[in-house]
Structures are given as C-alpha cells and as structure tokens.
Tab-separated table of C-alpha atoms and ligand atoms in Angstrom:
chain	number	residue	atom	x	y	z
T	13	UNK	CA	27.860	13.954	58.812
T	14	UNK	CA	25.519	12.073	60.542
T	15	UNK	CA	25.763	10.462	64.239
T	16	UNK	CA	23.987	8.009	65.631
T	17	UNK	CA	23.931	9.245	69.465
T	18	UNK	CA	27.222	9.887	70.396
T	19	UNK	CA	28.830	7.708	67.269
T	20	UNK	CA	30.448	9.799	64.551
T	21	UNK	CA	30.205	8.679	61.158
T	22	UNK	CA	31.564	9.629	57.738
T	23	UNK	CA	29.463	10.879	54.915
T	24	UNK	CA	27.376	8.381	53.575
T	25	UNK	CA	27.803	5.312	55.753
T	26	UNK	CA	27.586	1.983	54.501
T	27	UNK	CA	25.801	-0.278	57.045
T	28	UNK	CA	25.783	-4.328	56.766
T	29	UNK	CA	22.119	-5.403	57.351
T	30	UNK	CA	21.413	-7.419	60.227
T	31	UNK	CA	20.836	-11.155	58.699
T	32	UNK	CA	19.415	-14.432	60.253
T	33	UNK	CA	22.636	-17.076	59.792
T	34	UNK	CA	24.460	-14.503	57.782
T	35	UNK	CA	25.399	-11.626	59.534
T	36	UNK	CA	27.548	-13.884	62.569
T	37	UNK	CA	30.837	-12.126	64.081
T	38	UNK	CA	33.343	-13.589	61.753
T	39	UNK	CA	31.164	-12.125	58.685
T	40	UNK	CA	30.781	-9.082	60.023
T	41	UNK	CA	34.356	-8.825	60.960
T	42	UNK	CA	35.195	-9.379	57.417
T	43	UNK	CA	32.667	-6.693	56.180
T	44	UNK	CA	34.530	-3.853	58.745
T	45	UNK	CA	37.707	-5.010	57.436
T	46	UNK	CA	36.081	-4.077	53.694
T	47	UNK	CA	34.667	-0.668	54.280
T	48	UNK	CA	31.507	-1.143	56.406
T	49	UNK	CA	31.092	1.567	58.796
T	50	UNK	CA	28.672	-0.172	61.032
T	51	UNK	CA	27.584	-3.757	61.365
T	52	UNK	CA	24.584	-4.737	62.919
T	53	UNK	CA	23.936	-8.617	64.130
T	54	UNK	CA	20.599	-10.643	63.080
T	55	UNK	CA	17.726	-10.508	64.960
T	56	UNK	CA	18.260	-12.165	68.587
T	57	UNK	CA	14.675	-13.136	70.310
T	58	UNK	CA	14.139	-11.600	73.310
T	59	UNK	CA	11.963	-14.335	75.011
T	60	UNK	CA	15.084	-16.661	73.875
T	61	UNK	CA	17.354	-14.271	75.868
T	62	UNK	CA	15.394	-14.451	78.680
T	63	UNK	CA	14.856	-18.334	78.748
T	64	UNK	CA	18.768	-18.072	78.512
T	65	UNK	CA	18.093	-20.103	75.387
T	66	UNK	CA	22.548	-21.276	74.063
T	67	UNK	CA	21.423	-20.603	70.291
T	68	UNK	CA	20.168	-16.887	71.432
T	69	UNK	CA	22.946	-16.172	73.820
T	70	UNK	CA	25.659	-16.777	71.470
T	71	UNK	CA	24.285	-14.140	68.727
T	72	UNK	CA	25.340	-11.416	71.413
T	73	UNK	CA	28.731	-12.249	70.548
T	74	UNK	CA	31.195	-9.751	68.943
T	75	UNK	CA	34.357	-8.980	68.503
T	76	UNK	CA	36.025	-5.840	69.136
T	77	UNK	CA	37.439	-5.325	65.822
T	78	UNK	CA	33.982	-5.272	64.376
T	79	UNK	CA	32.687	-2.036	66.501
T	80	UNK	CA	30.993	0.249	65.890
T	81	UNK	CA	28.013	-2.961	66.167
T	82	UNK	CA	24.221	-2.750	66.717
T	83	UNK	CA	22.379	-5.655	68.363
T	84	UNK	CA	19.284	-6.304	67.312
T	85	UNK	CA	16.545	-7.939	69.174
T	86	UNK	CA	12.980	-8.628	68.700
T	87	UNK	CA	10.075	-9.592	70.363
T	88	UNK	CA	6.524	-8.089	71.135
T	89	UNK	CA	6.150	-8.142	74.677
T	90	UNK	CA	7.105	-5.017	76.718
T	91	UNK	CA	8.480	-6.762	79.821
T	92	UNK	CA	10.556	-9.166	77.893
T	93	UNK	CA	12.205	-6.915	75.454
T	94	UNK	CA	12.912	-4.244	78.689
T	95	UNK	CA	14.706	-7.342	80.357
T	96	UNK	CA	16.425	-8.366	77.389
T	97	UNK	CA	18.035	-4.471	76.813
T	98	UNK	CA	19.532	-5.523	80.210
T	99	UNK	CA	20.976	-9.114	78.805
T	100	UNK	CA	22.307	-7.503	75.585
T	101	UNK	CA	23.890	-4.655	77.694
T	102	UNK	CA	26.421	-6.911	79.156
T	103	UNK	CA	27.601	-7.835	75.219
T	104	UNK	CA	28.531	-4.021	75.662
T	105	UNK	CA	27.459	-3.431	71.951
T	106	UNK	CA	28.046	0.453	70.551
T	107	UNK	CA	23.368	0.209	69.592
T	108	UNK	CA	20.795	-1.770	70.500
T	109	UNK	CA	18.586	-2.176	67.461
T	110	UNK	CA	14.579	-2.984	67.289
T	111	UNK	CA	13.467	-5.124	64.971
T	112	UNK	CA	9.982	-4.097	63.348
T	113	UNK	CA	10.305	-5.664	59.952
T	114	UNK	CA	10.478	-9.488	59.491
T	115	UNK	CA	8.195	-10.694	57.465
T	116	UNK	CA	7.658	-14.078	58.640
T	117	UNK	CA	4.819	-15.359	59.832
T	118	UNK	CA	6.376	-17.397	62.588
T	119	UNK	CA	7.405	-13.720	63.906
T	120	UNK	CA	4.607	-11.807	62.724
T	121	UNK	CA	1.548	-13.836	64.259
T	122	UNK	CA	3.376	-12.954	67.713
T	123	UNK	CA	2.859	-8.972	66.782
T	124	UNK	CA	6.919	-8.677	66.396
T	125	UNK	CA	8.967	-7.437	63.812
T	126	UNK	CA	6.516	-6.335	61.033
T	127	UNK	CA	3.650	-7.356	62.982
T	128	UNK	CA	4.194	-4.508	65.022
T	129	UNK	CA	3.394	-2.295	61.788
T	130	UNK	CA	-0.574	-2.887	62.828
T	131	UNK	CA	-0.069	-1.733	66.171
T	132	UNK	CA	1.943	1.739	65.632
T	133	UNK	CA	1.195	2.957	69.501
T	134	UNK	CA	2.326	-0.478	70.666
T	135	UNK	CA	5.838	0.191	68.673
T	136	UNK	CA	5.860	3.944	70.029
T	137	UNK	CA	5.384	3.175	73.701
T	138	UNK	CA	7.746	0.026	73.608
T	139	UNK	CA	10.437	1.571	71.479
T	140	UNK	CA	10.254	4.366	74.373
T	141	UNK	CA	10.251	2.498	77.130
T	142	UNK	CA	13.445	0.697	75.943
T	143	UNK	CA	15.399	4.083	75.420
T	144	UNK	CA	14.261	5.011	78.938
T	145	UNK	CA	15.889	1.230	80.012
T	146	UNK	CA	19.321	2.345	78.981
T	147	UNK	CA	22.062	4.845	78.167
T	148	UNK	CA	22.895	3.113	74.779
T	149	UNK	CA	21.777	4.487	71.377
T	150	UNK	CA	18.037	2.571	70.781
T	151	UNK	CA	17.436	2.485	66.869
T	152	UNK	CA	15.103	1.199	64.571
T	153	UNK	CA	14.885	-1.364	61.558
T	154	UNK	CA	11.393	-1.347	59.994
T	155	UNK	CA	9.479	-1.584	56.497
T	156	UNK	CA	7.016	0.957	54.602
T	157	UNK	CA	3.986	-0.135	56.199
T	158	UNK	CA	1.945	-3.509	56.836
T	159	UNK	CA	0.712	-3.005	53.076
T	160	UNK	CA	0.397	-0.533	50.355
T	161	UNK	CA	-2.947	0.878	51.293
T	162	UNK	CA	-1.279	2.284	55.292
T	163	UNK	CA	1.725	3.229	54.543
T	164	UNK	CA	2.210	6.180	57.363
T	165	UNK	CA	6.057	5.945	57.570
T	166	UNK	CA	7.009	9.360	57.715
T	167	UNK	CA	4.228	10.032	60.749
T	168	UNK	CA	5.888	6.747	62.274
T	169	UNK	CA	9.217	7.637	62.235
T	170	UNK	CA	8.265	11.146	63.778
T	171	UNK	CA	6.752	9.487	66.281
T	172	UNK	CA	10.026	7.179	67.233
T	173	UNK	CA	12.450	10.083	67.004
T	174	UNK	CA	10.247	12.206	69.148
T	175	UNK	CA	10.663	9.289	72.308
T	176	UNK	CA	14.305	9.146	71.709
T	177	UNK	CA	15.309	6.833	68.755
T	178	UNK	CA	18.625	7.711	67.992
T	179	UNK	CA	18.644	6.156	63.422
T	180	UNK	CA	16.146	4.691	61.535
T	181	UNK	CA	16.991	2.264	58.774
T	182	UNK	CA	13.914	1.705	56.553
T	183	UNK	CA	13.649	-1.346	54.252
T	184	UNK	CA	11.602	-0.034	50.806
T	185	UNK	CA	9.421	-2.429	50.663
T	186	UNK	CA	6.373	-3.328	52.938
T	187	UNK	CA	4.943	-6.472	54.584
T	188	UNK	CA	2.669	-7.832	52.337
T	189	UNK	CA	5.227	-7.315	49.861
T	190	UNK	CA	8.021	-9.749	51.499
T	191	UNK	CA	11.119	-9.680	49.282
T	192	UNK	CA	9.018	-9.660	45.837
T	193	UNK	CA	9.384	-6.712	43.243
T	194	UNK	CA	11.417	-4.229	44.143
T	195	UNK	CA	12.191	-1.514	46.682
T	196	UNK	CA	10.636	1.743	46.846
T	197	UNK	CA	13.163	4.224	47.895
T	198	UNK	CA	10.227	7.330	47.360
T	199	UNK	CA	8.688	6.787	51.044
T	200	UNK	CA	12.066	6.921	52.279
T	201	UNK	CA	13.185	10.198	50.883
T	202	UNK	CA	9.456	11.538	52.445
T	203	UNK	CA	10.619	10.890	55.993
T	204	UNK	CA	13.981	12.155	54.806
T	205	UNK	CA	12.331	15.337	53.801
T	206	UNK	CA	10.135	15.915	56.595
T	207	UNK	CA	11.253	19.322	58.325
T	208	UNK	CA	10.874	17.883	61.362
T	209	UNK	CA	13.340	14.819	61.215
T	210	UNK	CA	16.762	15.442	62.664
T	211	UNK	CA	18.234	11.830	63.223
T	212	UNK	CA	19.826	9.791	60.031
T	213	UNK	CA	17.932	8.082	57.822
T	214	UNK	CA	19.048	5.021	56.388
T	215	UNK	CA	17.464	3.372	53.192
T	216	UNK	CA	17.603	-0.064	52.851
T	217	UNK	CA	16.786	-2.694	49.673
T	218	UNK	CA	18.330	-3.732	46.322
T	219	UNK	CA	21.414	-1.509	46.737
T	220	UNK	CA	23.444	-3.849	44.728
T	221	UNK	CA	25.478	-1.774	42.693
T	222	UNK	CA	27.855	1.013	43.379
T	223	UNK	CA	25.357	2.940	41.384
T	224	UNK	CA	22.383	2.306	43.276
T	225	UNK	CA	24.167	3.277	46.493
T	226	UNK	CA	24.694	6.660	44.781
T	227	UNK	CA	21.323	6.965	43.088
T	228	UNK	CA	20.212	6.372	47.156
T	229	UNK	CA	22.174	9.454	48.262
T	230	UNK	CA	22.199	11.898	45.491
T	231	UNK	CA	18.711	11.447	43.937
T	232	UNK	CA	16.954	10.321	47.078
T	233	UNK	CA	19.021	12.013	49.487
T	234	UNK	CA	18.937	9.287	52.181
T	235	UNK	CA	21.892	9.568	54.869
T	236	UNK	CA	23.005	6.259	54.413
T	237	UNK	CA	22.572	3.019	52.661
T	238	UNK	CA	22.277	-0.659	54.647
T	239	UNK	CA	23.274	-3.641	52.394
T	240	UNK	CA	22.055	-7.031	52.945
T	241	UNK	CA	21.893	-9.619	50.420
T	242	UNK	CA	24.989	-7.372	47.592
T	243	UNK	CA	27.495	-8.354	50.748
T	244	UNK	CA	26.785	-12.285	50.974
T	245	UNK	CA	29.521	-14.439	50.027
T	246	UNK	CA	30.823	-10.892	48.629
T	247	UNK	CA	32.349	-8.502	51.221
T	248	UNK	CA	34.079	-6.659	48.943
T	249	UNK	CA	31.440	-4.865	48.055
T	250	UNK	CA	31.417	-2.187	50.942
T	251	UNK	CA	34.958	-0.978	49.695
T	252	UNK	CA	33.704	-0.908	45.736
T	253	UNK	CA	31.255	1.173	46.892
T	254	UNK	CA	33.438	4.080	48.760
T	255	UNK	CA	35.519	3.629	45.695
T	256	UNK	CA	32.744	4.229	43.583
T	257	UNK	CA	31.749	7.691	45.463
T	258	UNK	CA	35.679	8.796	45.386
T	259	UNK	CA	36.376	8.254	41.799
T	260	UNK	CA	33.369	7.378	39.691
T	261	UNK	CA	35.141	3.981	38.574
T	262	UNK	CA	34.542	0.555	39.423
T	263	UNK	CA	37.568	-1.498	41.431
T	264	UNK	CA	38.655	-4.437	40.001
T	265	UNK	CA	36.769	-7.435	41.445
T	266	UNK	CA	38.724	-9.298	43.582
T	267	UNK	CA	41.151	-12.058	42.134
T	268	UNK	CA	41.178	-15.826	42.585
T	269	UNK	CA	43.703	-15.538	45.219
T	270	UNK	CA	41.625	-12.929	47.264
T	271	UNK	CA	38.696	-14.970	46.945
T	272	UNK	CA	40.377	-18.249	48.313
T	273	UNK	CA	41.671	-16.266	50.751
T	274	UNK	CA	38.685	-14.511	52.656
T	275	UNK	CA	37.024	-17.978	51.807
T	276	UNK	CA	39.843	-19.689	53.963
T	277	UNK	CA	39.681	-16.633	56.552
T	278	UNK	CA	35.856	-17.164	56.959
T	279	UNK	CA	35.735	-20.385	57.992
T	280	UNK	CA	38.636	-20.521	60.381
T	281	UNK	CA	36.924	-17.642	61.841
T	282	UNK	CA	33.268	-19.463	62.402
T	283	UNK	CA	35.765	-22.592	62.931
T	284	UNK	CA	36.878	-20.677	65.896
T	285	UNK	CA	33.913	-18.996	67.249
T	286	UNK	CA	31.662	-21.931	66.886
T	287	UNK	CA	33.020	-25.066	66.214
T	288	UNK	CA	34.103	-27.328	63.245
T	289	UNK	CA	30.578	-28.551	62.519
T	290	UNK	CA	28.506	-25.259	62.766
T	291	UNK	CA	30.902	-23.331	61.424
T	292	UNK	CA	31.523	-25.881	58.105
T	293	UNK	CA	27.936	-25.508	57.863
T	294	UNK	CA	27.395	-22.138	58.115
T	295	UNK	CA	29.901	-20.733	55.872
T	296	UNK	CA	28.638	-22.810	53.316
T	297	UNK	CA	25.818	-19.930	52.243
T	298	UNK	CA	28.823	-18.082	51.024
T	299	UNK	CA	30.550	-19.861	48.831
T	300	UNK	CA	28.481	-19.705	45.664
T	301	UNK	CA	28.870	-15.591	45.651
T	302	UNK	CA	32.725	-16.222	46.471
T	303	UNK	CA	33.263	-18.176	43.885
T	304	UNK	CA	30.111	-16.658	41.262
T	305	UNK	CA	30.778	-16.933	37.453
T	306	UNK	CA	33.387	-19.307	37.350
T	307	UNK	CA	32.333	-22.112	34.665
T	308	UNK	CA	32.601	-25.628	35.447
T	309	UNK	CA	33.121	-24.880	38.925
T	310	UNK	CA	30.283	-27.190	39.902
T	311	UNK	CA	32.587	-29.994	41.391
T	312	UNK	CA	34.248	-27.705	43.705
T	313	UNK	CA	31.321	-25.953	45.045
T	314	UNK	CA	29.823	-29.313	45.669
T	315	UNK	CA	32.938	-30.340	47.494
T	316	UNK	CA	32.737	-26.981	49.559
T	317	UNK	CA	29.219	-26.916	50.329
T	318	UNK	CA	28.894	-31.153	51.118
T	319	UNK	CA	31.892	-31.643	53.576
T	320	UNK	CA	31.308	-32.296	57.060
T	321	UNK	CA	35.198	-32.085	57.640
T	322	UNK	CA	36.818	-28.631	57.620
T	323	UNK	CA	39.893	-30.095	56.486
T	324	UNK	CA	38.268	-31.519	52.924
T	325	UNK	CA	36.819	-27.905	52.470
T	326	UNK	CA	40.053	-26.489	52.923
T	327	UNK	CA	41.725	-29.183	50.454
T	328	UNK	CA	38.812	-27.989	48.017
T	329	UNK	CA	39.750	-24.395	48.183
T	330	UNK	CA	43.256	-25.031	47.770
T	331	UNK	CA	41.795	-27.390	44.676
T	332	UNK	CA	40.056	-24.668	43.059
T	333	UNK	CA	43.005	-22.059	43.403
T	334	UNK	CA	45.145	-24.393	41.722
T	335	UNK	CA	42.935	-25.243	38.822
T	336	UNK	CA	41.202	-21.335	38.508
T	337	UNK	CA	43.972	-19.316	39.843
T	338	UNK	CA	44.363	-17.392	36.807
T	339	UNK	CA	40.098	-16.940	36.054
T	340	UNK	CA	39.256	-13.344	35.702
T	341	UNK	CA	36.471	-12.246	37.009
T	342	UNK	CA	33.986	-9.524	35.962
T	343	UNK	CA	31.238	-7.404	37.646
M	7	FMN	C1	19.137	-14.282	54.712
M	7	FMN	C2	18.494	-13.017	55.247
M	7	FMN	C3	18.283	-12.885	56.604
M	7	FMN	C4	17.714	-11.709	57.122
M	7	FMN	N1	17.594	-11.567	58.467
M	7	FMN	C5	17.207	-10.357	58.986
M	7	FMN	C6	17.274	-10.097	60.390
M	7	FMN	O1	17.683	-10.952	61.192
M	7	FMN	N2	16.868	-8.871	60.822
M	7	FMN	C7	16.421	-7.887	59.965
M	7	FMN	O2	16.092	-6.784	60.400
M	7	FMN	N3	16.360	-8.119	58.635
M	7	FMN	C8	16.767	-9.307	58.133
M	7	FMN	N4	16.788	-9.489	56.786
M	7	FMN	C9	16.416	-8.372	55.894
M	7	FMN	C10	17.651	-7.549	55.515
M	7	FMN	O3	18.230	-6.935	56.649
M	7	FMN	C11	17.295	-6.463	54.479
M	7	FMN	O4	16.304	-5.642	55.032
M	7	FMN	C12	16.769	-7.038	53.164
M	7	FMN	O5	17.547	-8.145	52.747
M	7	FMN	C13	16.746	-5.975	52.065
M	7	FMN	O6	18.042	-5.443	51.848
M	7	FMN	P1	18.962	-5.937	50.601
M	7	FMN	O7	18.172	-5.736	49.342
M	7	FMN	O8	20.196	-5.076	50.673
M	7	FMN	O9	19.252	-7.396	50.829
M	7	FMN	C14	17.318	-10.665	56.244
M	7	FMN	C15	17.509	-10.824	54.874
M	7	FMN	C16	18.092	-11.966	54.366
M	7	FMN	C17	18.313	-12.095	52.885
C-alpha cells in the first residue's frame, strides 16, 4: 500500500486535485467526509506568501478534519519558495506540494509551474533544496512534458525521487496541450514501470467515471488516481468510486435531499471561513454540478448563482427542494 513519507494509505487512494477557487477548506472538508484519502489545496504563490499578501495567506488554511492535506505552492525563484516552505510550515500541513504544471501563461512566462518543464535541472535542484528546508513530505504535481516532441517524464521523475521527493502526481497531458483532447495515461504507467521508481505514482486527468479510476489502476497500474474537475459541485464521487472497486456496481446518485443538503453545508462552511460575500460567491461554481440534469431548473440556479445575500440563496435551496424533492437523478 503505498505511503507518502511517513503517511499510510489504503490501496488505491483517491486524491482531490489541488484547484484555483475550488479546492478551499470547506470543499475539501466535504470531499474527506466522501471518501477522499488526501486533499491537497490550490496553488498558493510563494512571492505572495512572502509579501504576506491576505488573499495568499488565507489559502494555508485547513481544518483538522480534512488531514491528511498537501499544500501546494508555486513559484520559480529558489530563495522565495525556500522561505515560503518556512511560512507554510506554520499551517502544519501533513505535505508540502510543488507545483510544476499550470499552464497559464501568467505563471508560465515567470518559469513556474509548467514553465519549469524547460528548465528540468532548475526543477531538480529547487525541488531538492526544498526537501533539504524541512522534515515534511516534499511532493510533486507536474504534466508530461512542455510538448509532445520532449516528453522525458520517466527520466524526470527519477531525477526528483532520487533528491528526496516523497509522491508524484502526474497530469496526462502536457503544456502545449492545456486542457484540450484528452489525457494520456501511457507516459504515466512508463514512470510507473521503471525498475528504479519506489515512491507512488499518482495519475491524474479525465478520471470521471468509476470506470476510468479502475481502468487507471488495473490496466495502467498507477498507485493512485487524483480527481479534479469529476468532484466539482459533486463530492460524492470519491465514495462511488471505492464503491465501485468493492462491488463492481454503481451507488445510487445522491437524492434531492442530499444534494440540498451538502449545498446548504457548503456555503455555511465558506460562510464561516470567509465571509458572507466571498463565500456566496464562491460556492456559486458548484451549484450547476449539484443540481446537474434537473429540467427547468433554470430559475433556481439563477437565483443561487445571482444573490449577493446568503439568506436568498438559502430560501432558493429550500425553493428547489420543495418543488424537485422527489426528481430522480441518474449517472
Ligand atoms: C478550476 C481548476 C483549477 C485548477 N487549479 C490548479 C491548481 O491550483 N494547482 C494544480 O496543480 N492544478 C490545478 N488544476 C489542474 C487540476 O489539478 C488537474 O490537474 C486537472 O484538472 C486534470 O484533472 P481532472 O481531469 O481530474 O480535472 C486546476 C484545474 C481546474 C479545472
């Protein structure tokens, strides 16, 4: 079973993604409480840490029942991501993650996340240097390659196990290729299969069905899978997975009720952690996936999704039970 340092976990783990405006303590809270074995929060800047930037120090948030949690941080700059292992330490998180795989150019242009994918000694030497920096687990988040034509992942990771990288979760698709087409789990299963790789291997990209998470492990043989965008709005899904491996049958979707529920939960949770306005706002990118198939639900969503007042999005969920209670939903 694998382990990432010191941290047990069970066969197969199911890991939420890290996720910009997504993946925020009161989601990930509700993903641990649905079967995620480890949660991981999005990307924190490591110049914003050091400027003491509000909007960066809050990401280091998290609560206890969420553990075992990886922060992730990003940034370029040796110095600055060596001072920021010292900020994040004081969150007391169970990993400290490196990002090297946005995409964005905003990121990129600075040589961080996947812009470190053109600079491979750069992401040695600094992923190094930050294991040296502390006694926590230091893993890694990355893509293929830059672009189809140097894609050396299973010499990279080799490379970032053999300074002290405790996981590596791999994302199957490479810069150039953002999110389009879809993810190649075949380079994956390469670094998997290298003789000389000892620590997990995660793959990561389009596991959206129960089956895909066990075409990951049994066909590809990947130590775990790290879900992203199946989870938004849809929590659920972590547990429909593990029920998928025990029994080979689906789990009834969640009902009406359940939905309005972890709807309700979720944003008195970001209520709570961040206020009535950010938190109205930010729960609002869940709400189409709680609430997905439902005809004619148009009115409510817009209710949901254009209230500044918690208490009218409330009164809209309560709406929508009352009028859709019954729906049943299908996967
Ligand atoms: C809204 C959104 C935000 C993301 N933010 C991050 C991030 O902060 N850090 C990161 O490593 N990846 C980030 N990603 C990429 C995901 O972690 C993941 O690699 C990608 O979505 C592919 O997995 P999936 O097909 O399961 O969604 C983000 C993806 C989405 C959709």
């Amino acid at each position: 079973m694998p382990k990432i340092g010191d941290i047990q976990l069970p066969d197969f783990p199911l890991l939420l993604a890290p996720m910009e405006d997504v993946s925020d303590p009161p989601f990930r809270a509700l993903c641990k409480e649905n079967g995620a074995d480890v949660v991981y929060t999005e990307f924190i800047s490591s110049e914003g840490l050091i400027r003491d930037a509000a909007k960066s120090v809050m990401k280091l948030d998290i609560y206890e029942k969420e553990r075992p949690v990886g922060i992730q941080i990003f940034g370029a700059n040796l110095d600055s991501m060596l001072q920021s292992v010292d900020i994040v330490e004081k969150s007391n998180p169970d990993i400290i993650d490196i990002n090297f795989g946005c995409p964005v150019k905003k990121v990129v242009s600075k040589g961080a996340g996947a812009g470190i994918l053109k600079d491979i000694d750069l992401m040695v030497s600094l992923t190094k240097a930050m294991v040296e920096r502390t006694k926590l687990p230091i893993t890694v988040k990355t893509r293929l390659g830059w672009d189809e034509n140097s894609i050396k992942i299973v010499e990279v990771a080799e490379k970032l196990q053999d300074v002290g990288c405790k996981a590596i979760a791999i994302h199957g698709r490479t810069r150039a290729q953002m999110y389009k087409g879809s993810a190649n789990w075949e380079p994956i299963a390469a670094v998997k299969n290298n003789p000389r790789m000892h620590i997990p291997v995660f793959g990561n990209g389009d596991v959206d069905t129960p089956e895909a998470a066990v075409k990951m492990r049994d066909e590809f043989g990947l130590d775990g899978a790290m879900i992203g965008r199946a989870s938004i709005g849809y929590p659920w899904f972590f547990n429909e997975v593990k029920h998928y491996f025990k029994t080979g049958e689906h789990l009834a979707p969640p009902t009406m009720e359940e939905r309005v529920e972890a709807a309700r939960r979720h944003l008195q949770m970001s209520i709570d952690w961040k206020g009535e306005k950010l938190g109205v706002f930010e729960t609002r990118r869940h709400y189409t996936n709680y609430f997905k198939g439902i005809p004619n639900f148009k009115e409510y969503r817009m209710k949901m999704v254009t209230s500044d007042d918690a208490a009218d999005v409330f009164a809209a969920f309560d709406e929508a039970l009352e009028k859709f209670g019954d729906y049943e939903f299908s996967h």
